[in-house]
Amino acid sequence: MLKIAVIGGDGTGPEVVREGLKVLEAVARKDGFQYTTTEFDLSGKAYLARGGDPNKQNIPIVTDEQIAQLRKFDAIYLGAVGDPDIVPGVLELGLLLRLRFELDQYINLRPVKLYPGVPCPLVDKGPADVDFDVIRENTEDLYFGGGGFLRKNTPNEVATQEMIATRFGVDRCLRFAFEFCRRKNKKKQLTLVAKRNVLTYAHDLWWRAFNEMGDAEYPDITRDYNHVDACCMWFVKNPEFYDTIVVPNMFGDIITDLGAMIQGGMGVAAGGNINPQGVSMFEPIGGSAPKYTGKNVINPIAAIASMAMLLRVVGDQKNLPAVRKAGERVEKAITATCPKMKSQSAGKMGYSTTQVGDLICEAL
Ligand code: IPM
Ligand code: MG
């Protein structure tokens, strides 16, 4: 029995999650596995209704008890985080980043995959060219929250924001990336993306750890290195070069938005916040799209692809072959459905949100 916690979240989150759950129901029937879903209302609106301050977090957005409950699930399925009535940063820090950190989801796995029939903004590139995986470290770097103000709100104000790389945190991320690349067995090429010509401490640690682990344990994997700025250039010029990328948190955040664009937009970009030893959380990369909320026009493909990833990852993690197979089946249904859609942009798909969900179910 697979136990899934569901956080619809804000804006169009609940709409896309509904389609993901519809696909889950259909595929579970096909592949013969049982599951339960439990909803958690952790939306911004719920926070405000409980007396939450829209400008600064004054009460927990997710409580310690809820986090303790979430730990007991096999996976978390998340829609979107971000409410126009709440100052940016409050929900992001208080919910999304809090869950990633508390549940120690130290990997953010973001495939950059152009599905057939999806228009690519790169001239002369097709599905064979845009198909690689980004493994973003998800708990350290500039994201850990260190820093502070000195003489705040005076003309002599100083602000610091600290970047950390721990050998433990870097090694566990690198190990996941090397193993992932080996199992994928494509080009067996792992690219480290960093900025070691400027970030000569934190990224020197990454560089040494990368080479030491590669030499000692992964001689079968070809190691490659890009400075992050050059990587942005290559994403556009030669995306077919990449197999697997491993990248620190902040640069990973940035390059995966570029990755989402070359794979056809936020409507198709899926992601997973993974704790290989604990509970993982799967979410479309795109935001809550307030202007499309409630209109049944948002693209659910990214959310459905995140469900496919959930099934594959959890199927492997818990050794449930039927669940793993279901994930692959959903992925194939997405591949079959994309060419039928006019566009991957909200409102231009030629179908409503619910109709796209139905098409995927039919294609299963
Ligand atoms: C992402 C988002 C988040 C991040 C924000 C919403 C905190 O941009 O998942 O990429 O920076 O990680
Ligand atoms: Mg981002």
CSV table of C-alpha atoms and ligand atoms in Angstrom, one decimal:
chain,number,residue,atom,x,y,z
A,1,MET,CA,0.0,0.0,0.0
A,2,LEU,CA,1.5,3.3,-1.2
A,3,LYS,CA,0.7,6.2,1.1
A,4,ILE,CA,0.8,9.6,-0.6
A,5,ALA,CA,0.4,13.0,1.1
A,6,VAL,CA,-1.1,15.6,-1.2
A,7,ILE,CA,-0.4,19.4,-0.9
A,8,GLY,CA,-2.4,21.2,-3.6
A,9,GLY,CA,-1.0,24.5,-2.5
A,10,ASP,CA,-1.7,27.8,-4.1
A,11,GLY,CA,-3.1,29.2,-7.4
A,12,THR,CA,-3.3,26.6,-10.1
A,13,GLY,CA,-1.6,24.0,-7.8
A,14,PRO,CA,-4.9,22.2,-6.9
A,15,GLU,CA,-6.0,22.1,-10.5
A,16,VAL,CA,-2.9,20.4,-11.8
A,17,VAL,CA,-2.7,18.1,-8.8
A,18,ARG,CA,-6.2,16.9,-9.5
A,19,GLU,CA,-5.2,15.7,-12.9
A,20,GLY,CA,-2.1,14.0,-11.5
A,21,LEU,CA,-4.3,12.1,-9.1
A,22,LYS,CA,-6.8,11.2,-11.8
A,23,VAL,CA,-3.9,9.7,-13.8
A,24,LEU,CA,-2.7,7.9,-10.6
A,25,GLU,CA,-6.1,6.4,-10.1
A,26,ALA,CA,-6.3,5.1,-13.7
A,27,VAL,CA,-2.7,3.7,-13.7
A,28,ALA,CA,-3.1,2.0,-10.3
A,29,ARG,CA,-6.1,0.1,-11.7
A,30,LYS,CA,-4.1,-0.9,-14.7
A,31,ASP,CA,-0.9,-2.0,-13.0
A,32,GLY,CA,-2.7,-3.4,-9.9
A,33,PHE,CA,-1.4,-1.6,-6.9
A,34,GLN,CA,-3.2,0.0,-3.9
A,35,TYR,CA,-2.6,3.5,-2.6
A,36,THR,CA,-4.1,6.1,-0.3
A,37,THR,CA,-4.0,9.9,-0.6
A,38,THR,CA,-4.2,12.3,2.4
A,39,GLU,CA,-4.7,16.0,1.7
A,40,PHE,CA,-2.9,18.7,3.7
A,41,ASP,CA,-4.3,22.2,3.3
A,42,LEU,CA,-1.1,24.2,3.4
A,43,SER,CA,-2.1,27.0,1.1
A,44,GLY,CA,-1.4,30.6,1.6
A,45,LYS,CA,-5.1,31.2,1.9
A,46,ALA,CA,-5.3,28.8,4.8
A,47,TYR,CA,-2.4,30.5,6.5
A,48,LEU,CA,-4.2,33.9,6.2
A,49,ALA,CA,-7.4,32.4,7.5
A,50,ARG,CA,-5.6,31.2,10.6
A,51,GLY,CA,-4.4,34.7,11.2
A,52,GLY,CA,-1.1,34.6,9.3
A,53,ASP,CA,0.5,37.9,8.6
A,54,PRO,CA,0.9,38.4,4.8
A,55,ASN,CA,4.1,40.5,5.2
A,56,LYS,CA,6.1,38.4,7.6
A,57,GLN,CA,5.6,34.9,8.9
A,58,ASN,CA,4.0,35.2,12.4
A,59,ILE,CA,2.6,31.7,12.9
A,60,PRO,CA,3.9,28.4,11.4
A,61,ILE,CA,2.8,27.8,7.8
A,62,VAL,CA,3.4,24.1,8.3
A,63,THR,CA,3.5,23.0,12.0
A,64,ASP,CA,6.0,20.6,13.6
A,65,GLU,CA,3.1,18.1,14.0
A,66,GLN,CA,2.3,18.3,10.3
A,67,ILE,CA,5.9,17.7,9.5
A,68,ALA,CA,6.0,14.7,11.8
A,69,GLN,CA,2.9,13.4,10.0
A,70,LEU,CA,4.4,14.0,6.6
A,71,ARG,CA,7.5,11.9,7.5
A,72,LYS,CA,5.3,8.8,7.8
A,73,PHE,CA,4.2,8.9,4.1
A,74,ASP,CA,5.9,7.2,1.2
A,75,ALA,CA,5.8,10.3,-0.9
A,76,ILE,CA,4.5,13.9,-1.0
A,77,TYR,CA,2.8,15.3,-4.1
A,78,LEU,CA,2.9,19.1,-4.3
A,79,GLY,CA,1.1,21.5,-6.7
A,80,ALA,CA,2.5,25.0,-6.4
A,81,VAL,CA,3.6,27.5,-3.8
A,82,GLY,CA,3.0,31.3,-4.0
A,83,ASP,CA,0.0,33.6,-3.3
A,84,PRO,CA,-0.3,37.1,-4.7
A,85,ASP,CA,-1.8,38.3,-1.3
A,86,ILE,CA,1.4,37.2,0.5
A,87,VAL,CA,4.7,38.9,0.2
A,88,PRO,CA,7.2,36.8,-1.9
A,89,GLY,CA,9.4,34.7,0.3
A,90,VAL,CA,7.0,34.1,3.2
A,91,LEU,CA,5.5,30.9,1.7
A,92,GLU,CA,8.6,29.9,-0.2
A,93,LEU,CA,10.7,29.9,3.0
A,94,GLY,CA,8.0,28.9,5.4
A,95,LEU,CA,6.7,26.0,3.4
A,96,LEU,CA,8.7,24.8,0.4
A,97,LEU,CA,12.2,25.3,1.7
A,98,ARG,CA,11.2,24.3,5.2
A,99,LEU,CA,9.9,20.9,3.9
A,100,ARG,CA,13.0,20.4,1.7
A,101,PHE,CA,15.3,21.1,4.7
A,102,GLU,CA,13.3,19.3,7.5
A,103,LEU,CA,12.8,16.2,5.4
A,104,ASP,CA,16.4,16.4,4.2
A,105,GLN,CA,15.5,16.1,0.6
A,106,TYR,CA,19.0,16.7,-0.5
A,107,ILE,CA,18.6,16.0,-4.2
A,108,ASN,CA,16.5,18.0,-6.6
A,109,LEU,CA,16.1,15.9,-9.7
A,110,ARG,CA,15.0,17.9,-12.7
A,111,PRO,CA,14.9,16.1,-16.1
A,112,VAL,CA,15.2,18.4,-19.1
A,113,LYS,CA,13.3,16.4,-21.7
A,114,LEU,CA,11.7,17.6,-24.9
A,115,TYR,CA,8.7,15.4,-25.5
A,116,PRO,CA,7.8,14.7,-29.2
A,117,GLY,CA,5.5,17.3,-30.7
A,118,VAL,CA,6.5,20.0,-28.2
A,119,PRO,CA,7.8,23.1,-30.0
A,120,CYS,CA,11.4,23.8,-29.0
A,121,PRO,CA,12.6,27.4,-29.0
A,122,LEU,CA,16.0,26.2,-30.2
A,123,VAL,CA,16.3,26.1,-34.0
A,124,ASP,CA,16.9,22.7,-35.5
A,125,LYS,CA,16.8,20.8,-32.1
A,126,GLY,CA,14.4,18.0,-31.4
A,127,PRO,CA,13.6,15.4,-28.7
A,128,ALA,CA,16.9,13.5,-29.4
A,129,ASP,CA,18.9,16.7,-28.7
A,130,VAL,CA,17.2,17.9,-25.5
A,131,ASP,CA,17.2,14.9,-23.1
A,132,PHE,CA,19.4,15.2,-20.0
A,133,ASP,CA,19.0,15.2,-16.2
A,134,VAL,CA,20.0,17.9,-13.8
A,135,ILE,CA,20.8,16.9,-10.2
A,136,ARG,CA,20.7,19.9,-8.1
A,137,GLU,CA,22.0,19.9,-4.5
A,138,ASN,CA,19.0,20.9,-2.4
A,139,THR,CA,20.0,21.7,1.2
A,140,GLU,CA,23.2,23.8,1.2
A,141,ASP,CA,24.9,26.6,-0.7
A,142,LEU,CA,23.2,30.0,-0.6
A,143,TYR,CA,20.0,28.4,0.5
A,144,PHE,CA,20.8,27.5,4.1
A,145,GLY,CA,19.8,31.0,5.3
A,146,GLY,CA,23.0,32.2,6.9
A,147,GLY,CA,23.8,35.9,6.9
A,148,GLY,CA,22.6,39.1,8.5
A,149,PHE,CA,22.4,42.8,8.6
A,150,LEU,CA,24.6,45.3,10.3
A,151,ARG,CA,23.4,48.9,10.7
A,152,LYS,CA,20.2,48.0,9.0
A,153,ASN,CA,18.2,51.0,7.5
A,154,THR,CA,21.1,53.4,7.9
A,155,PRO,CA,23.2,54.8,5.0
A,156,ASN,CA,26.0,52.5,6.2
A,157,GLU,CA,24.0,49.3,6.1
A,158,VAL,CA,25.9,46.0,5.5
A,159,ALA,CA,24.1,42.8,4.4
A,160,THR,CA,25.8,39.4,4.1
A,161,GLN,CA,24.4,36.2,2.6
A,162,GLU,CA,26.6,33.2,3.2
A,163,MET,CA,27.3,30.2,0.9
A,164,ILE,CA,28.2,26.9,2.4
A,165,ALA,CA,29.5,23.7,1.0
A,166,THR,CA,30.1,20.8,3.4
A,167,ARG,CA,32.1,17.8,2.4
A,168,PHE,CA,29.3,15.6,3.7
A,169,GLY,CA,26.6,17.4,1.8
A,170,VAL,CA,28.6,17.6,-1.4
A,171,ASP,CA,29.7,13.9,-1.2
A,172,ARG,CA,26.2,12.6,-0.8
A,173,CYS,CA,24.9,14.7,-3.7
A,174,LEU,CA,27.9,13.6,-5.9
A,175,ARG,CA,27.3,9.9,-5.0
A,176,PHE,CA,23.7,10.1,-6.0
A,177,ALA,CA,24.7,11.8,-9.3
A,178,PHE,CA,27.4,9.2,-10.2
A,179,GLU,CA,25.1,6.3,-9.3
A,180,PHE,CA,22.2,7.9,-11.3
A,181,CYS,CA,24.5,8.4,-14.4
A,182,ARG,CA,25.8,4.9,-14.2
A,183,ARG,CA,22.3,3.4,-13.9
A,184,LYS,CA,21.0,5.5,-16.7
A,185,ASN,CA,23.8,4.1,-18.9
A,186,LYS,CA,23.5,6.7,-21.7
A,187,LYS,CA,26.8,8.4,-22.4
A,188,LYS,CA,28.0,7.8,-18.9
A,189,GLN,CA,29.1,11.4,-18.7
A,190,LEU,CA,28.7,13.5,-15.6
A,191,THR,CA,29.1,17.3,-15.9
A,192,LEU,CA,29.8,19.4,-12.8
A,193,VAL,CA,28.5,22.9,-13.2
A,194,ALA,CA,30.0,25.5,-10.9
A,195,LYS,CA,32.2,28.6,-10.9
A,196,ARG,CA,35.5,27.5,-9.5
A,197,ASN,CA,37.4,30.3,-11.2
A,198,VAL,CA,35.6,32.8,-8.9
A,199,LEU,CA,34.2,30.8,-5.9
A,200,THR,CA,37.6,29.5,-5.1
A,201,TYR,CA,36.6,28.0,-1.7
A,202,ALA,CA,33.2,26.4,-1.9
A,203,HIS,CA,33.5,25.3,-5.5
A,204,ASP,CA,37.1,24.2,-5.0
A,205,LEU,CA,35.6,21.7,-2.4
A,206,TRP,CA,33.1,20.6,-5.1
A,207,TRP,CA,35.8,20.2,-7.7
A,208,ARG,CA,38.1,18.1,-5.4
A,209,ALA,CA,35.3,15.9,-4.1
A,210,PHE,CA,34.1,15.3,-7.7
A,211,ASN,CA,37.5,14.2,-8.9
A,212,GLU,CA,38.3,12.1,-5.8
A,213,MET,CA,35.1,10.2,-5.8
A,214,GLY,CA,35.2,9.8,-9.6
A,215,ASP,CA,38.8,8.4,-9.6
A,216,ALA,CA,38.2,6.1,-6.6
A,217,GLU,CA,34.8,4.7,-7.4
A,218,TYR,CA,33.5,5.6,-10.8
A,219,PRO,CA,36.2,5.1,-13.4
A,220,ASP,CA,33.5,4.1,-15.9
A,221,ILE,CA,32.0,7.6,-15.8
A,222,THR,CA,33.5,10.3,-17.9
A,223,ARG,CA,33.9,13.5,-15.9
A,224,ASP,CA,33.2,16.9,-17.5
A,225,TYR,CA,33.2,20.4,-16.0
A,226,ASN,CA,31.4,23.6,-17.1
A,227,HIS,CA,31.5,27.1,-15.5
A,228,VAL,CA,27.9,28.0,-15.0
A,229,ASP,CA,27.9,30.9,-17.5
A,230,ALA,CA,29.3,28.7,-20.2
A,231,CYS,CA,26.8,26.0,-19.3
A,232,CYS,CA,24.0,28.5,-20.1
A,233,MET,CA,25.5,29.1,-23.4
A,234,TRP,CA,25.8,25.3,-24.2
A,235,PHE,CA,22.2,24.7,-23.1
A,236,VAL,CA,21.2,26.8,-26.0
A,237,LYS,CA,23.9,25.9,-28.5
A,238,ASN,CA,24.5,22.2,-27.9
A,239,PRO,CA,22.1,20.7,-25.5
A,240,GLU,CA,22.7,17.2,-27.0
A,241,PHE,CA,26.1,17.2,-25.4
A,242,TYR,CA,24.7,16.6,-21.9
A,243,ASP,CA,23.9,13.4,-20.2
A,244,THR,CA,23.8,14.1,-16.4
A,245,ILE,CA,24.6,17.4,-14.7
A,246,VAL,CA,25.4,17.8,-11.0
A,247,VAL,CA,25.2,21.4,-9.6
A,248,PRO,CA,25.1,23.3,-6.4
A,249,ASN,CA,21.8,24.6,-5.2
A,250,MET,CA,21.7,28.3,-6.4
A,251,PHE,CA,23.1,27.7,-9.9
A,252,GLY,CA,20.9,24.6,-10.1
A,253,ASP,CA,17.9,26.8,-9.5
A,254,ILE,CA,18.9,29.1,-12.3
A,255,ILE,CA,19.9,26.6,-15.0
A,256,THR,CA,16.8,24.5,-14.5
A,257,ASP,CA,14.6,27.4,-15.4
A,258,LEU,CA,16.6,27.7,-18.6
A,259,GLY,CA,16.3,24.0,-19.0
A,260,ALA,CA,12.5,24.2,-18.6
A,261,MET,CA,12.4,26.7,-21.5
A,262,ILE,CA,14.4,24.5,-23.9
A,263,GLN,CA,12.2,21.6,-23.1
A,264,GLY,CA,9.1,23.5,-24.1
A,265,GLY,CA,8.2,25.6,-21.0
A,266,MET,CA,7.1,25.5,-17.4
A,267,GLY,CA,4.0,23.6,-18.4
A,268,VAL,CA,6.1,20.4,-19.0
A,269,ALA,CA,9.0,20.7,-16.5
A,270,ALA,CA,8.8,18.2,-13.7
A,271,GLY,CA,10.9,17.8,-10.5
A,272,GLY,CA,11.5,15.7,-7.5
A,273,ASN,CA,12.9,16.7,-4.1
A,274,ILE,CA,14.5,13.4,-3.1
A,275,ASN,CA,15.7,12.0,0.1
A,276,PRO,CA,16.9,8.5,-0.9
A,277,GLN,CA,16.6,7.3,2.7
A,278,GLY,CA,13.4,9.2,3.6
A,279,VAL,CA,10.3,10.8,2.2
A,280,SER,CA,10.5,12.6,-1.2
A,281,MET,CA,8.4,15.4,-2.6
A,282,PHE,CA,7.4,15.7,-6.2
A,283,GLU,CA,6.3,19.0,-7.8
A,284,PRO,CA,6.1,20.7,-11.2
A,285,ILE,CA,8.8,23.3,-11.4
A,286,GLY,CA,6.4,26.1,-12.5
A,287,GLY,CA,4.8,28.5,-10.0
A,288,SER,CA,1.2,29.0,-8.9
A,289,ALA,CA,0.2,31.1,-12.0
A,290,PRO,CA,-2.4,33.3,-10.2
A,291,LYS,CA,-3.8,34.8,-13.4
A,292,TYR,CA,-4.9,31.4,-14.7
A,293,THR,CA,-6.3,30.1,-11.4
A,294,GLY,CA,-9.7,28.5,-11.5
A,295,LYS,CA,-9.9,28.8,-15.3
A,296,ASN,CA,-9.2,25.2,-16.2
A,297,VAL,CA,-6.6,26.3,-18.8
A,298,ILE,CA,-3.3,25.6,-17.1
A,299,ASN,CA,-1.1,22.8,-18.5
A,300,PRO,CA,-1.1,19.7,-16.1
A,301,ILE,CA,1.7,17.9,-18.0
A,302,ALA,CA,4.4,19.0,-15.6
A,303,ALA,CA,2.3,17.8,-12.6
A,304,ILE,CA,1.5,14.5,-14.4
A,305,ALA,CA,5.2,14.0,-15.2
A,306,SER,CA,6.0,14.7,-11.6
A,307,MET,CA,3.6,11.9,-10.7
A,308,ALA,CA,5.4,9.7,-13.1
A,309,MET,CA,8.6,10.5,-11.4
A,310,LEU,CA,7.0,9.8,-8.0
A,311,LEU,CA,6.0,6.4,-9.1
A,312,ARG,CA,9.4,5.5,-10.6
A,313,VAL,CA,11.4,6.8,-7.7
A,314,VAL,CA,9.2,5.4,-4.9
A,315,GLY,CA,8.8,2.1,-6.9
A,316,ASP,CA,12.5,1.7,-6.9
A,317,GLN,CA,13.0,2.9,-3.3
A,318,LYS,CA,10.4,0.6,-1.9
A,319,ASN,CA,11.0,-2.2,-4.3
A,320,LEU,CA,7.5,-2.2,-5.8
A,321,PRO,CA,7.9,-3.3,-9.4
A,322,ALA,CA,4.2,-2.6,-10.3
A,323,VAL,CA,4.6,1.0,-9.1
A,324,ARG,CA,7.8,1.5,-11.0
A,325,LYS,CA,6.1,0.1,-14.1
A,326,ALA,CA,3.2,2.5,-13.6
A,327,GLY,CA,5.6,5.4,-13.6
A,328,GLU,CA,7.0,4.3,-17.0
A,329,ARG,CA,3.5,3.8,-18.3
A,330,VAL,CA,2.5,7.4,-17.4
A,331,GLU,CA,5.7,8.7,-19.0
A,332,LYS,CA,4.8,6.8,-22.3
A,333,ALA,CA,1.3,8.3,-22.1
A,334,ILE,CA,2.8,11.8,-21.9
A,335,THR,CA,5.0,11.0,-24.9
A,336,ALA,CA,1.9,9.9,-26.8
A,337,THR,CA,-0.3,12.8,-25.8
A,338,CYS,CA,2.0,15.8,-26.3
A,339,PRO,CA,1.9,15.7,-30.1
A,340,LYS,CA,-2.0,16.0,-29.9
A,341,MET,CA,-1.7,19.3,-28.1
A,342,LYS,CA,-1.6,22.6,-30.0
A,343,SER,CA,0.8,24.2,-27.6
A,344,GLN,CA,2.2,23.6,-24.1
A,345,SER,CA,1.2,27.1,-22.9
A,346,ALA,CA,-1.7,27.8,-20.6
A,347,GLY,CA,-4.9,28.6,-22.6
A,348,LYS,CA,-3.4,27.6,-25.9
A,349,MET,CA,-3.3,23.8,-25.6
A,350,GLY,CA,-6.4,23.2,-27.7
A,351,TYR,CA,-7.7,21.4,-24.6
A,352,SER,CA,-8.7,22.3,-21.1
A,353,THR,CA,-6.7,21.2,-18.1
A,354,THR,CA,-9.1,18.4,-17.4
A,355,GLN,CA,-9.2,17.3,-21.0
A,356,VAL,CA,-5.4,16.9,-21.1
A,357,GLY,CA,-5.7,14.8,-17.9
A,358,ASP,CA,-8.3,12.7,-19.7
A,359,LEU,CA,-6.1,12.3,-22.8
A,360,ILE,CA,-3.3,11.0,-20.6
A,361,CYS,CA,-5.7,8.5,-19.0
A,362,GLU,CA,-6.9,7.3,-22.4
A,363,ALA,CA,-3.3,6.9,-23.5
A,364,LEU,CA,-2.3,4.7,-20.6
B,1,IPM,C1,12.4,26.3,-7.4
B,1,IPM,C2,12.0,27.6,-6.9
B,1,IPM,C3,12.3,27.7,-5.4
B,1,IPM,C4,13.8,27.7,-5.3
B,1,IPM,C5,11.7,29.0,-4.7
B,1,IPM,C6,10.2,29.1,-4.9
B,1,IPM,C7,12.1,29.1,-3.3
B,1,IPM,O1,12.5,28.6,-7.6
B,1,IPM,O2,11.9,25.2,-6.9
B,1,IPM,O3,13.3,26.2,-8.3
B,1,IPM,O4,14.5,28.7,-5.4
B,1,IPM,O5,14.3,26.6,-5.1
B,2,MG,MG,13.6,27.9,-9.3
